[in-house]
PDB file of C-alpha atoms in Angstrom:
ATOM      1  CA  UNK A 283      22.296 130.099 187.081  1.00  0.00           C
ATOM      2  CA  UNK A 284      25.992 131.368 187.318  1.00  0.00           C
ATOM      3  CA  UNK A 285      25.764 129.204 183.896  1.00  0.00           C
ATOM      4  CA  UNK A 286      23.530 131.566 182.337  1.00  0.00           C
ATOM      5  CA  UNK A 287      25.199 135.149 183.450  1.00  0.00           C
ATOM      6  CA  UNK A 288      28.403 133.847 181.744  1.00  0.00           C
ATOM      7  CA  UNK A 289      26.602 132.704 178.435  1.00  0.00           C
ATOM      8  CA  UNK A 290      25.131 136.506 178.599  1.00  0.00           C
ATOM      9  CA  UNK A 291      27.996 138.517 179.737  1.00  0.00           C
ATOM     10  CA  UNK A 292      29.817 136.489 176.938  1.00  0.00           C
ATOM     11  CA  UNK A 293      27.194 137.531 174.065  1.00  0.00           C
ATOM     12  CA  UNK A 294      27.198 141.369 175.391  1.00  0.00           C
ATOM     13  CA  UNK A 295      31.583 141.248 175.217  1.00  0.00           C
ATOM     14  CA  UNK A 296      31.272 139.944 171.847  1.00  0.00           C
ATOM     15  CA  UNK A 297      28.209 142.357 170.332  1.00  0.00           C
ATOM     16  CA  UNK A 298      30.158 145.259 172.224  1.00  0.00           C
ATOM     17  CA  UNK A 299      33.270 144.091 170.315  1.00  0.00           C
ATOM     18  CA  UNK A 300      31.743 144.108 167.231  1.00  0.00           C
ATOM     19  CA  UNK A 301      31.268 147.941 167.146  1.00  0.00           C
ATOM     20  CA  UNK A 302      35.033 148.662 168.281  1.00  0.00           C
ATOM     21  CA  UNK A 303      36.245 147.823 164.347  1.00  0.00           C
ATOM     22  CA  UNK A 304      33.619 150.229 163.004  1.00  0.00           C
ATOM     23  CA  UNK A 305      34.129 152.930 165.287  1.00  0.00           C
ATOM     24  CA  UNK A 306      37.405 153.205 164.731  1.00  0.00           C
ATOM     25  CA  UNK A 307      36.945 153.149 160.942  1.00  0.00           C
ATOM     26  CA  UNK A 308      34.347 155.714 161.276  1.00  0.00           C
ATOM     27  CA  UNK A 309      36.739 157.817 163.487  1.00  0.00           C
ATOM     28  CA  UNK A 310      39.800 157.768 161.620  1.00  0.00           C
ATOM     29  CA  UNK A 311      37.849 157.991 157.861  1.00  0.00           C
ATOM     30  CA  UNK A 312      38.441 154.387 156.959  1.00  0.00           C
ATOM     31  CA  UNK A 313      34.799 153.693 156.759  1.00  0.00           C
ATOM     32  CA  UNK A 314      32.086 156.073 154.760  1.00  0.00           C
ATOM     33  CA  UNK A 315      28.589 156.147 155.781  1.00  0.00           C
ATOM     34  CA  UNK A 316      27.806 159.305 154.259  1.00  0.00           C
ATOM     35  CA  UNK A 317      27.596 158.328 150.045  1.00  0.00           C
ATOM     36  CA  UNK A 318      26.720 155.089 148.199  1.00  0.00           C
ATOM     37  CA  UNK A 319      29.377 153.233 147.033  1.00  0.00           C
ATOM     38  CA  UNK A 320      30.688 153.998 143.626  1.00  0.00           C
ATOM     39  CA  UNK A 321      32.429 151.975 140.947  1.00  0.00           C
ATOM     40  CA  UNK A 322      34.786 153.186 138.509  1.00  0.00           C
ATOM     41  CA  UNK A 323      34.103 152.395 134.857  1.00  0.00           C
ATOM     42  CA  UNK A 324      37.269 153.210 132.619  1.00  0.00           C
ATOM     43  CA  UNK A 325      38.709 152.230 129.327  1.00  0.00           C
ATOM     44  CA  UNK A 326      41.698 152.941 127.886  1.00  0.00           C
ATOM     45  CA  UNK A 327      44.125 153.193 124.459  1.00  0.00           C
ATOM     46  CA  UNK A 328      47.061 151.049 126.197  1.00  0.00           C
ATOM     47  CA  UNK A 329      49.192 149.932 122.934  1.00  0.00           C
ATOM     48  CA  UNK A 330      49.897 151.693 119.404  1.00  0.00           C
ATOM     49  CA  UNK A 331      51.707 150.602 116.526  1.00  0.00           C
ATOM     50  CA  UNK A 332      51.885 151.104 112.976  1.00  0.00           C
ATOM     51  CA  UNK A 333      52.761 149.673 109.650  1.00  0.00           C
ATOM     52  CA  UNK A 334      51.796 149.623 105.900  1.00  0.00           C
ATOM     53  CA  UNK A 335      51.993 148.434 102.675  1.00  0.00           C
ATOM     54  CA  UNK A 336      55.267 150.065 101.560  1.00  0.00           C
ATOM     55  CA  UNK A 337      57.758 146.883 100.575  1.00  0.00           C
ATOM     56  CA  UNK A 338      60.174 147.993  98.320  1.00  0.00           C
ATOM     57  CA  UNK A 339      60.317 151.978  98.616  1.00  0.00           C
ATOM     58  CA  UNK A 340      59.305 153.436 102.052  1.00  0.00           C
ATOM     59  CA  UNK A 341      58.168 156.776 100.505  1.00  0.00           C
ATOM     60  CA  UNK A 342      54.819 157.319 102.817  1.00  0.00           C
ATOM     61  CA  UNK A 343      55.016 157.488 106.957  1.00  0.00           C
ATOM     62  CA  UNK A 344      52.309 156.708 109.062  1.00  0.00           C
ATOM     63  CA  UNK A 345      52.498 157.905 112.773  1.00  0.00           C
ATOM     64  CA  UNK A 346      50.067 157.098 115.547  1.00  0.00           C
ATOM     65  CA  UNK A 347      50.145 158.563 119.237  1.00  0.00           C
ATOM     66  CA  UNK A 348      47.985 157.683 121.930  1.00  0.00           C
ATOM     67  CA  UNK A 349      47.256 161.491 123.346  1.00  0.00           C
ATOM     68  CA  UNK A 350      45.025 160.323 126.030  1.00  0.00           C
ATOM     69  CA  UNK A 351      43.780 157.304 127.798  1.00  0.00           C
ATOM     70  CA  UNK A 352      40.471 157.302 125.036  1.00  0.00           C
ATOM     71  CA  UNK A 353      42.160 159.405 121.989  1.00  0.00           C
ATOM     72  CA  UNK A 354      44.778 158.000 119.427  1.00  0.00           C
ATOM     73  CA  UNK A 355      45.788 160.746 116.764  1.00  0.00           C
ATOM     74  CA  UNK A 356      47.168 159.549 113.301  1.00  0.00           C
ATOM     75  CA  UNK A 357      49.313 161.596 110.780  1.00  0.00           C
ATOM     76  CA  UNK A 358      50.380 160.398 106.862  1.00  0.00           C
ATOM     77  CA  UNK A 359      53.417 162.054 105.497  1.00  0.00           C
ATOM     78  CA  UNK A 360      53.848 162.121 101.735  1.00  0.00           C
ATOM     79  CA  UNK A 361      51.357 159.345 101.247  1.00  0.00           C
ATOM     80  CA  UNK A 362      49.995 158.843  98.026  1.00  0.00           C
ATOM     81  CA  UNK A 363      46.718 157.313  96.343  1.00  0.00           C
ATOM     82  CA  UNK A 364      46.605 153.377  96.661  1.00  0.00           C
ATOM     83  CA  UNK A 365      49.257 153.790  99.961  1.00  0.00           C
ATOM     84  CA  UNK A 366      47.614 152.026 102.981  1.00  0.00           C
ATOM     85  CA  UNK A 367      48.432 152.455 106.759  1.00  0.00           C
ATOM     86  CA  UNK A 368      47.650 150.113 109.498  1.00  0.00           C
ATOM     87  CA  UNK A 369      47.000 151.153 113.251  1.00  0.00           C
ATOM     88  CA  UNK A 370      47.168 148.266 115.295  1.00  0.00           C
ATOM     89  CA  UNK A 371      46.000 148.825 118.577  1.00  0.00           C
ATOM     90  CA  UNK A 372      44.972 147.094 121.953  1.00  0.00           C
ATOM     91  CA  UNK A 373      41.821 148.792 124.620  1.00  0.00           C
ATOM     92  CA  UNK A 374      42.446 147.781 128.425  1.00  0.00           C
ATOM     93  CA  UNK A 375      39.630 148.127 130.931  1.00  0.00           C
ATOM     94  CA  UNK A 376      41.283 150.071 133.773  1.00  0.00           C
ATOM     95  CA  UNK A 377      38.365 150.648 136.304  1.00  0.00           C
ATOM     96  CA  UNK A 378      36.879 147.980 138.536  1.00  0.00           C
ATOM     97  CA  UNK A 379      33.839 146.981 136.944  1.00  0.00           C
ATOM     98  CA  UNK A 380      33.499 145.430 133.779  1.00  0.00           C
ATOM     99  CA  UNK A 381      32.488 147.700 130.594  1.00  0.00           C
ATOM    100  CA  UNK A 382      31.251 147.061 127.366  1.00  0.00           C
ATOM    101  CA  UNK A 383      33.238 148.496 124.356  1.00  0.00           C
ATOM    102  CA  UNK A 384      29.909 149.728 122.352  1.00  0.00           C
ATOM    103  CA  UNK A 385      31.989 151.754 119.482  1.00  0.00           C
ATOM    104  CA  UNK A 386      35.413 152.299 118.070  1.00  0.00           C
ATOM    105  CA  UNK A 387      34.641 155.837 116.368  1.00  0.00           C
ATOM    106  CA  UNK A 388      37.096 157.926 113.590  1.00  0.00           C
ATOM    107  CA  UNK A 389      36.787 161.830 113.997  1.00  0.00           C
ATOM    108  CA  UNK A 390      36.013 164.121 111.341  1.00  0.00           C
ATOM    109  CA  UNK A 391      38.385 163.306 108.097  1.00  0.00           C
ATOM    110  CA  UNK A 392      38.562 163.966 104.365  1.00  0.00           C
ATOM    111  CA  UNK A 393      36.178 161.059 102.835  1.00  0.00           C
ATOM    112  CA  UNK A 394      37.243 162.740  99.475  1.00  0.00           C
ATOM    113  CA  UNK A 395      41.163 161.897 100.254  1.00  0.00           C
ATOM    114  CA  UNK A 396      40.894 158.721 102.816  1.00  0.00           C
ATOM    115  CA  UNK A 397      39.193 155.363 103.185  1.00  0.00           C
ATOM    116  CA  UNK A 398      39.221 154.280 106.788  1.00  0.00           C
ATOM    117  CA  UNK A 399      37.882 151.016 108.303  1.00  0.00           C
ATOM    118  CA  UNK A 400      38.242 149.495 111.764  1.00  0.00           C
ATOM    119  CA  UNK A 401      38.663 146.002 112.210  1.00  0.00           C
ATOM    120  CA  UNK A 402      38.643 143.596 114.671  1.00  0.00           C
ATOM    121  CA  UNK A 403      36.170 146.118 117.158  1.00  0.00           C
ATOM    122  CA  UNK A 404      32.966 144.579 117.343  1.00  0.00           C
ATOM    123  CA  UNK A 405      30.347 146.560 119.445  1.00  0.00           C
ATOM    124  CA  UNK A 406      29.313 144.786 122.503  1.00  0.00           C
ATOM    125  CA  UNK A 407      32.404 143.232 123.379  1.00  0.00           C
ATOM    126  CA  UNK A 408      32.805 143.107 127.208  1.00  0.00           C
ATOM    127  CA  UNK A 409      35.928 143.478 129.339  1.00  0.00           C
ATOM    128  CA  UNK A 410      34.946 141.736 132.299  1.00  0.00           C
ATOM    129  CA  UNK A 411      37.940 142.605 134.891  1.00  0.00           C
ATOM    130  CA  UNK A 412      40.571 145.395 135.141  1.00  0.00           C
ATOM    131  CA  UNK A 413      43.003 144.203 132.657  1.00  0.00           C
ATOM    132  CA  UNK A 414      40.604 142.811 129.956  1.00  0.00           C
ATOM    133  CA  UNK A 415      42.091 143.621 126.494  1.00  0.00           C
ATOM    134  CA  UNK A 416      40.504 143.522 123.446  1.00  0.00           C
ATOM    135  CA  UNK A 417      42.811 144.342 120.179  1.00  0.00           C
ATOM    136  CA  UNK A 418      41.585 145.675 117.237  1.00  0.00           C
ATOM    137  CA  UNK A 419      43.240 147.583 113.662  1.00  0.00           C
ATOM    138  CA  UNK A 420      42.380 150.573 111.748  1.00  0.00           C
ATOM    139  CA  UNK A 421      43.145 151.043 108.210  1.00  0.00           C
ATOM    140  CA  UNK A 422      43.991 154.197 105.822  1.00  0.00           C
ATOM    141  CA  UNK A 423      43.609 153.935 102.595  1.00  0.00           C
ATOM    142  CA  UNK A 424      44.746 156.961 100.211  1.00  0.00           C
ATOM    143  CA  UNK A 425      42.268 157.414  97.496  1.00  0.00           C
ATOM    144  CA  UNK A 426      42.301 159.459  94.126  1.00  0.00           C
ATOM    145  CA  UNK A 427      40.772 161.876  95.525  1.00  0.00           C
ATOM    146  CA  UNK A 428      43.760 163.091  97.643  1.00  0.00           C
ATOM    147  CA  UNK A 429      45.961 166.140  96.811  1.00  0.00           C
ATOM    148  CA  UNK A 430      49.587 166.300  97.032  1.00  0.00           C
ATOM    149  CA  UNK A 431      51.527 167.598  99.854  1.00  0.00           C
ATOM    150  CA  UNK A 432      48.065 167.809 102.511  1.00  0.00           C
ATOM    151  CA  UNK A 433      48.257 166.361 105.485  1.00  0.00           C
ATOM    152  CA  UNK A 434      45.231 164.206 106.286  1.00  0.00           C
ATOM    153  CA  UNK A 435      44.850 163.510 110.706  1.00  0.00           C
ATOM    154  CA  UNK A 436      42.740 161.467 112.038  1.00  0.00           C
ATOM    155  CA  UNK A 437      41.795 160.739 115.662  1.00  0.00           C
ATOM    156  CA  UNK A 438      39.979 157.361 116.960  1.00  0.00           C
ATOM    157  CA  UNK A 439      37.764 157.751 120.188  1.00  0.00           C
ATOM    158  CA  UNK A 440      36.550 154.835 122.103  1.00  0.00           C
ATOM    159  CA  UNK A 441      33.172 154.699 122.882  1.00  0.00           C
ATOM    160  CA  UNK A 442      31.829 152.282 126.201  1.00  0.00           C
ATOM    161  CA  UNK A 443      28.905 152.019 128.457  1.00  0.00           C
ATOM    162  CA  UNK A 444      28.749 150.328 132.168  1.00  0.00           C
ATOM    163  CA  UNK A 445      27.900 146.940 131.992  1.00  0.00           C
ATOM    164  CA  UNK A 446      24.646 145.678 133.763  1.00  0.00           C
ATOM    165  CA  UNK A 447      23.061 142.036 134.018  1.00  0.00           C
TER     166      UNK A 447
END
């Protein structure tokens, strides 16, 4: 019998313990029980460079900036019909879920003046963890078309969804 009241009294001290860690999580905020958990899907414009196809003369500059976490802006100075800049660049997941990378887009631009292509972006790529990278290039061509002395931006967006099974 005495047997018995210790096997209980030992299952009520360890179901009474059990409630200790939560209440003081509860108490001092360390625990939520008022909203669903939420994950954080983000993507991001980690790495810029550029480069082109100036070998001899380096007339033409190309400039790229990444202006926010899903925006790169690119400017051409003095560039010229047949010049062609290259925007290499590299897309980090940075929330906690994975993502999938479902566009690579180019603002509004002069289709008269420029030519531009991404490469290497393919839609549905996922980034499975924070810290997937996927790398990918855009190219500027100057066409015929293009006047002298204009300046031509350009902005790339990323475009993503949350990734579901």
């Amino acid at each position: 019998m005495k047997k018995k009241k210790l096997i209980v009294l030992v299952l009520i001290a360890v179901i009474a313990s059990a409630g200790f860690g939560t209440s003081y999580a509860i108490t001092t905020d360390g625990f939520d029980t008022h909203e669903n958990s939420c994950c954080w899907y983000d993507v991001a414009f980690t790495f810029v460079s550029t480069s082109d196809n100036e070998y001899v003369k380096d007339v033409a500059f190309v400039d790229a900036i990444i202006i926010d976490d899903n925006n790169i802006e690119v400017s051409l100075t003095n560039a010229y019909p047949g010049y062609i800049a290259y925007v290499d660049f590299t897309i980090t997941n940075t929330g906690t879920d994975p993502i999938i990378v479902d566009a690579v887009t180019i603002g509004s631009y002069n289709a008269a003046a420029l030519d531009i292509q991404i490469i290497d972006v393919i839609a549905g790529t996922i980034l499975y963890v924070n810290g997937d990278t996927i790398e990918g290039q855009v190219t500027i061509e100057i066409l015929q078309g293009a006047s002298q002395n204009s300046a031509y931006p350009a902005n790339i967006d990323i475009g993503f969804t949350e990734f579901s099974e």
